[in-house]
Amino acid sequence: MSDILRLLVRMFAIAFGFFIGCLAAGLAYAFLARLIRPEDFGRFSDVELTVTLVIGLIGVASLFARAALLPAFIIIAIFEFWRRRDWLSHALAGGAIALAAASMPFATGSAASIEPTQLIAIHAACGIIGASIYWLFAGRNAGRWLPSERQSRSDLTET
């Protein structure tokens, strides 16, 4: 496979992993911040509940994506070039990005009835969950597209 095609596939994997990670973080936030309560499941019809969950999940995930896009892609680029493939680095970076994004003015006000310390814990947990899902889809292969990595693997298989 050519280098350009390999890079395009990797960029698609990164974008897809980020999208899935934001969906997971949004789902975790919806349940942890009690935007969705278990008693809501009995009050609505199945179709109405499904539409509400999907629209709400996409809305919350888009807020996470908007708040974390630039810092997350900077961290992803650093991890790609340093070949950081471990889960712990991704999880800690996700928690840090979520805490930094939560301190921005446009990220507050979504859960006014929650104590500030609990809100900090919820944001950190959602960042860790989102980063862990990103790691499952894209982070485990960070830096494998780089030329020196491919050359060292091909040298090992030839001998």
PDB file of C-alpha atoms in Angstrom:
ATOM      1  CA  MET A   1       0.000   0.000   0.000  1.00  0.00           C
ATOM      2  CA  SER A   2       1.344   3.425  -0.853  1.00  0.00           C
ATOM      3  CA  ASP A   3       2.331   5.879   1.845  1.00  0.00           C
ATOM      4  CA  ILE A   4      -0.404   8.358   0.945  1.00  0.00           C
ATOM      5  CA  LEU A   5      -3.118   5.713   1.036  1.00  0.00           C
ATOM      6  CA  ARG A   6      -1.786   4.409   4.356  1.00  0.00           C
ATOM      7  CA  LEU A   7      -1.896   7.940   5.777  1.00  0.00           C
ATOM      8  CA  LEU A   8      -5.446   8.512   4.499  1.00  0.00           C
ATOM      9  CA  VAL A   9      -6.619   5.253   6.077  1.00  0.00           C
ATOM     10  CA  ARG A  10      -4.994   6.260   9.352  1.00  0.00           C
ATOM     11  CA  MET A  11      -6.623   9.712   9.269  1.00  0.00           C
ATOM     12  CA  PHE A  12     -10.001   8.078   8.683  1.00  0.00           C
ATOM     13  CA  ALA A  13      -9.392   5.716  11.611  1.00  0.00           C
ATOM     14  CA  ILE A  14      -8.478   8.671  13.847  1.00  0.00           C
ATOM     15  CA  ALA A  15     -11.597  10.616  12.840  1.00  0.00           C
ATOM     16  CA  PHE A  16     -13.823   7.566  13.311  1.00  0.00           C
ATOM     17  CA  GLY A  17     -12.243   6.797  16.694  1.00  0.00           C
ATOM     18  CA  PHE A  18     -12.750  10.402  17.803  1.00  0.00           C
ATOM     19  CA  PHE A  19     -16.393  10.295  16.706  1.00  0.00           C
ATOM     20  CA  ILE A  20     -17.081   7.026  18.548  1.00  0.00           C
ATOM     21  CA  GLY A  21     -15.192   8.307  21.610  1.00  0.00           C
ATOM     22  CA  CYS A  22     -17.341  11.464  21.675  1.00  0.00           C
ATOM     23  CA  LEU A  23     -20.494   9.358  21.416  1.00  0.00           C
ATOM     24  CA  ALA A  24     -19.336   7.221  24.347  1.00  0.00           C
ATOM     25  CA  ALA A  25     -18.454  10.293  26.405  1.00  0.00           C
ATOM     26  CA  GLY A  26     -21.832  11.831  25.598  1.00  0.00           C
ATOM     27  CA  LEU A  27     -23.658   8.673  26.631  1.00  0.00           C
ATOM     28  CA  ALA A  28     -21.696   8.498  29.870  1.00  0.00           C
ATOM     29  CA  TYR A  29     -22.419  12.167  30.586  1.00  0.00           C
ATOM     30  CA  ALA A  30     -26.136  11.745  29.918  1.00  0.00           C
ATOM     31  CA  PHE A  31     -26.376   8.981  32.498  1.00  0.00           C
ATOM     32  CA  LEU A  32     -23.850  10.274  35.051  1.00  0.00           C
ATOM     33  CA  ALA A  33     -25.262  13.805  35.110  1.00  0.00           C
ATOM     34  CA  ARG A  34     -28.747  12.300  35.351  1.00  0.00           C
ATOM     35  CA  LEU A  35     -29.970  13.920  32.166  1.00  0.00           C
ATOM     36  CA  ILE A  36     -31.540  10.518  31.527  1.00  0.00           C
ATOM     37  CA  ARG A  37     -33.063   8.785  34.524  1.00  0.00           C
ATOM     38  CA  PRO A  38     -34.172   5.149  34.749  1.00  0.00           C
ATOM     39  CA  GLU A  39     -37.720   6.238  35.586  1.00  0.00           C
ATOM     40  CA  ASP A  40     -37.893   7.986  32.186  1.00  0.00           C
ATOM     41  CA  PHE A  41     -37.877   4.612  30.451  1.00  0.00           C
ATOM     42  CA  GLY A  42     -41.392   3.744  31.687  1.00  0.00           C
ATOM     43  CA  ARG A  43     -43.035   7.079  30.841  1.00  0.00           C
ATOM     44  CA  PHE A  44     -42.379   7.245  27.123  1.00  0.00           C
ATOM     45  CA  SER A  45     -43.248   4.937  24.257  1.00  0.00           C
ATOM     46  CA  ASP A  46     -40.415   2.935  22.718  1.00  0.00           C
ATOM     47  CA  VAL A  47     -40.189   5.058  19.581  1.00  0.00           C
ATOM     48  CA  GLU A  48     -40.307   8.349  21.453  1.00  0.00           C
ATOM     49  CA  LEU A  49     -37.692   7.174  23.937  1.00  0.00           C
ATOM     50  CA  THR A  50     -35.411   5.924  21.166  1.00  0.00           C
ATOM     51  CA  VAL A  51     -35.655   9.192  19.235  1.00  0.00           C
ATOM     52  CA  THR A  52     -35.069  11.194  22.428  1.00  0.00           C
ATOM     53  CA  LEU A  53     -32.052   9.094  23.352  1.00  0.00           C
ATOM     54  CA  VAL A  54     -30.507   9.278  19.887  1.00  0.00           C
ATOM     55  CA  ILE A  55     -31.067  13.027  19.462  1.00  0.00           C
ATOM     56  CA  GLY A  56     -29.963  13.741  23.030  1.00  0.00           C
ATOM     57  CA  LEU A  57     -26.889  11.540  22.711  1.00  0.00           C
ATOM     58  CA  ILE A  58     -25.840  13.164  19.456  1.00  0.00           C
ATOM     59  CA  GLY A  59     -26.409  16.607  20.975  1.00  0.00           C
ATOM     60  CA  VAL A  60     -24.338  15.914  24.078  1.00  0.00           C
ATOM     61  CA  ALA A  61     -21.655  14.197  21.989  1.00  0.00           C
ATOM     62  CA  SER A  62     -21.457  17.209  19.690  1.00  0.00           C
ATOM     63  CA  LEU A  63     -20.864  19.434  22.722  1.00  0.00           C
ATOM     64  CA  PHE A  64     -18.009  17.161  23.788  1.00  0.00           C
ATOM     65  CA  ALA A  65     -16.592  17.125  20.265  1.00  0.00           C
ATOM     66  CA  ARG A  66     -16.755  20.895  19.944  1.00  0.00           C
ATOM     67  CA  ALA A  67     -15.097  21.498  23.291  1.00  0.00           C
ATOM     68  CA  ALA A  68     -12.370  18.896  22.886  1.00  0.00           C
ATOM     69  CA  LEU A  69     -11.626  18.961  19.153  1.00  0.00           C
ATOM     70  CA  LEU A  70      -8.503  21.112  18.983  1.00  0.00           C
ATOM     71  CA  PRO A  71      -6.773  19.895  22.169  1.00  0.00           C
ATOM     72  CA  ALA A  72      -7.653  16.295  21.361  1.00  0.00           C
ATOM     73  CA  PHE A  73      -6.204  16.456  17.864  1.00  0.00           C
ATOM     74  CA  ILE A  74      -3.032  18.074  19.206  1.00  0.00           C
ATOM     75  CA  ILE A  75      -2.652  15.241  21.727  1.00  0.00           C
ATOM     76  CA  ILE A  76      -3.495  12.652  19.052  1.00  0.00           C
ATOM     77  CA  ALA A  77      -0.813  14.093  16.746  1.00  0.00           C
ATOM     78  CA  ILE A  78       1.745  14.002  19.562  1.00  0.00           C
ATOM     79  CA  PHE A  79       0.809  10.412  20.427  1.00  0.00           C
ATOM     80  CA  GLU A  80       1.021   9.413  16.752  1.00  0.00           C
ATOM     81  CA  PHE A  81       4.514  10.783  16.259  1.00  0.00           C
ATOM     82  CA  TRP A  82       5.775   9.486  19.621  1.00  0.00           C
ATOM     83  CA  ARG A  83       4.064   6.128  18.973  1.00  0.00           C
ATOM     84  CA  ARG A  84       2.233   6.164  22.313  1.00  0.00           C
ATOM     85  CA  ARG A  85       0.027   3.063  22.163  1.00  0.00           C
ATOM     86  CA  ASP A  86      -0.669   2.455  25.852  1.00  0.00           C
ATOM     87  CA  TRP A  87      -4.156   2.819  27.252  1.00  0.00           C
ATOM     88  CA  LEU A  88      -3.116   4.761  30.361  1.00  0.00           C
ATOM     89  CA  SER A  89      -1.615   7.659  28.391  1.00  0.00           C
ATOM     90  CA  HIS A  90      -4.771   7.969  26.322  1.00  0.00           C
ATOM     91  CA  ALA A  91      -7.053   7.765  29.378  1.00  0.00           C
ATOM     92  CA  LEU A  92      -5.112  10.378  31.341  1.00  0.00           C
ATOM     93  CA  ALA A  93      -4.969  12.694  28.348  1.00  0.00           C
ATOM     94  CA  GLY A  94      -8.730  12.287  27.841  1.00  0.00           C
ATOM     95  CA  GLY A  95      -9.406  13.125  31.473  1.00  0.00           C
ATOM     96  CA  ALA A  96      -7.154  16.187  31.284  1.00  0.00           C
ATOM     97  CA  ILE A  97      -8.780  17.395  28.056  1.00  0.00           C
ATOM     98  CA  ALA A  98     -12.253  16.940  29.562  1.00  0.00           C
ATOM     99  CA  LEU A  99     -11.295  18.896  32.666  1.00  0.00           C
ATOM    100  CA  ALA A 100      -9.788  21.678  30.558  1.00  0.00           C
ATOM    101  CA  ALA A 101     -12.861  21.775  28.323  1.00  0.00           C
ATOM    102  CA  ALA A 102     -15.165  21.820  31.362  1.00  0.00           C
ATOM    103  CA  SER A 103     -13.456  24.946  32.646  1.00  0.00           C
ATOM    104  CA  MET A 104     -14.343  26.851  29.470  1.00  0.00           C
ATOM    105  CA  PRO A 105     -17.428  29.103  29.730  1.00  0.00           C
ATOM    106  CA  PHE A 106     -19.423  27.390  26.966  1.00  0.00           C
ATOM    107  CA  ALA A 107     -19.156  23.998  28.644  1.00  0.00           C
ATOM    108  CA  THR A 108     -20.917  24.974  31.882  1.00  0.00           C
ATOM    109  CA  GLY A 109     -24.565  25.299  32.739  1.00  0.00           C
ATOM    110  CA  SER A 110     -25.669  21.921  31.413  1.00  0.00           C
ATOM    111  CA  ALA A 111     -26.249  20.431  34.847  1.00  0.00           C
ATOM    112  CA  ALA A 112     -27.000  23.262  37.242  1.00  0.00           C
ATOM    113  CA  SER A 113     -28.237  21.034  40.085  1.00  0.00           C
ATOM    114  CA  ILE A 114     -24.961  19.105  40.406  1.00  0.00           C
ATOM    115  CA  GLU A 115     -22.310  20.067  42.943  1.00  0.00           C
ATOM    116  CA  PRO A 116     -19.089  21.437  41.403  1.00  0.00           C
ATOM    117  CA  THR A 117     -16.927  18.605  42.749  1.00  0.00           C
ATOM    118  CA  GLN A 118     -19.314  16.009  41.387  1.00  0.00           C
ATOM    119  CA  LEU A 119     -19.385  17.799  38.037  1.00  0.00           C
ATOM    120  CA  ILE A 120     -15.585  17.740  37.902  1.00  0.00           C
ATOM    121  CA  ALA A 121     -15.613  13.991  38.566  1.00  0.00           C
ATOM    122  CA  ILE A 122     -18.274  13.450  35.902  1.00  0.00           C
ATOM    123  CA  HIS A 123     -16.282  15.407  33.319  1.00  0.00           C
ATOM    124  CA  ALA A 124     -13.085  13.517  34.139  1.00  0.00           C
ATOM    125  CA  ALA A 125     -14.879  10.166  33.959  1.00  0.00           C
ATOM    126  CA  CYS A 126     -16.460  11.041  30.624  1.00  0.00           C
ATOM    127  CA  GLY A 127     -13.086  12.111  29.230  1.00  0.00           C
ATOM    128  CA  ILE A 128     -11.499   8.868  30.365  1.00  0.00           C
ATOM    129  CA  ILE A 129     -14.354   6.826  28.879  1.00  0.00           C
ATOM    130  CA  GLY A 130     -14.183   8.686  25.571  1.00  0.00           C
ATOM    131  CA  ALA A 131     -10.399   8.374  25.376  1.00  0.00           C
ATOM    132  CA  SER A 132     -10.571   4.672  26.208  1.00  0.00           C
ATOM    133  CA  ILE A 133     -13.047   4.077  23.389  1.00  0.00           C
ATOM    134  CA  TYR A 134     -10.817   6.110  21.054  1.00  0.00           C
ATOM    135  CA  TRP A 135      -7.876   3.936  22.119  1.00  0.00           C
ATOM    136  CA  LEU A 136      -9.844   0.783  21.268  1.00  0.00           C
ATOM    137  CA  PHE A 137     -10.593   2.019  17.751  1.00  0.00           C
ATOM    138  CA  ALA A 138      -7.492   4.005  16.815  1.00  0.00           C
ATOM    139  CA  GLY A 139      -5.006   4.563  19.637  1.00  0.00           C
ATOM    140  CA  ARG A 140      -3.657   1.013  19.807  1.00  0.00           C
ATOM    141  CA  ASN A 141      -2.084   1.475  16.380  1.00  0.00           C
ATOM    142  CA  ALA A 142      -0.602   4.926  16.934  1.00  0.00           C
ATOM    143  CA  GLY A 143       2.458   5.553  14.808  1.00  0.00           C
ATOM    144  CA  ARG A 144       2.385   2.264  12.900  1.00  0.00           C
ATOM    145  CA  TRP A 145       1.987   4.150   9.640  1.00  0.00           C
ATOM    146  CA  LEU A 146       5.333   5.921  10.062  1.00  0.00           C
ATOM    147  CA  PRO A 147       8.100   4.738   7.702  1.00  0.00           C
ATOM    148  CA  SER A 148      10.673   3.731  10.315  1.00  0.00           C
ATOM    149  CA  GLU A 149       8.106   1.510  12.049  1.00  0.00           C
ATOM    150  CA  ARG A 150       7.244  -0.263   8.796  1.00  0.00           C
ATOM    151  CA  GLN A 151      10.913  -0.714   7.865  1.00  0.00           C
ATOM    152  CA  SER A 152      11.825  -2.272  11.205  1.00  0.00           C
ATOM    153  CA  ARG A 153       8.906  -4.716  10.924  1.00  0.00           C
ATOM    154  CA  SER A 154       9.826  -5.685   7.361  1.00  0.00           C
ATOM    155  CA  ASP A 155      13.476  -6.147   8.380  1.00  0.00           C
ATOM    156  CA  LEU A 156      12.421  -8.522  11.161  1.00  0.00           C
ATOM    157  CA  THR A 157      10.243 -10.634   8.855  1.00  0.00           C
ATOM    158  CA  GLU A 158      12.960 -10.968   6.200  1.00  0.00           C
ATOM    159  CA  THR A 159      15.521 -12.470   8.568  1.00  0.00           C
TER     160      THR A 159
END
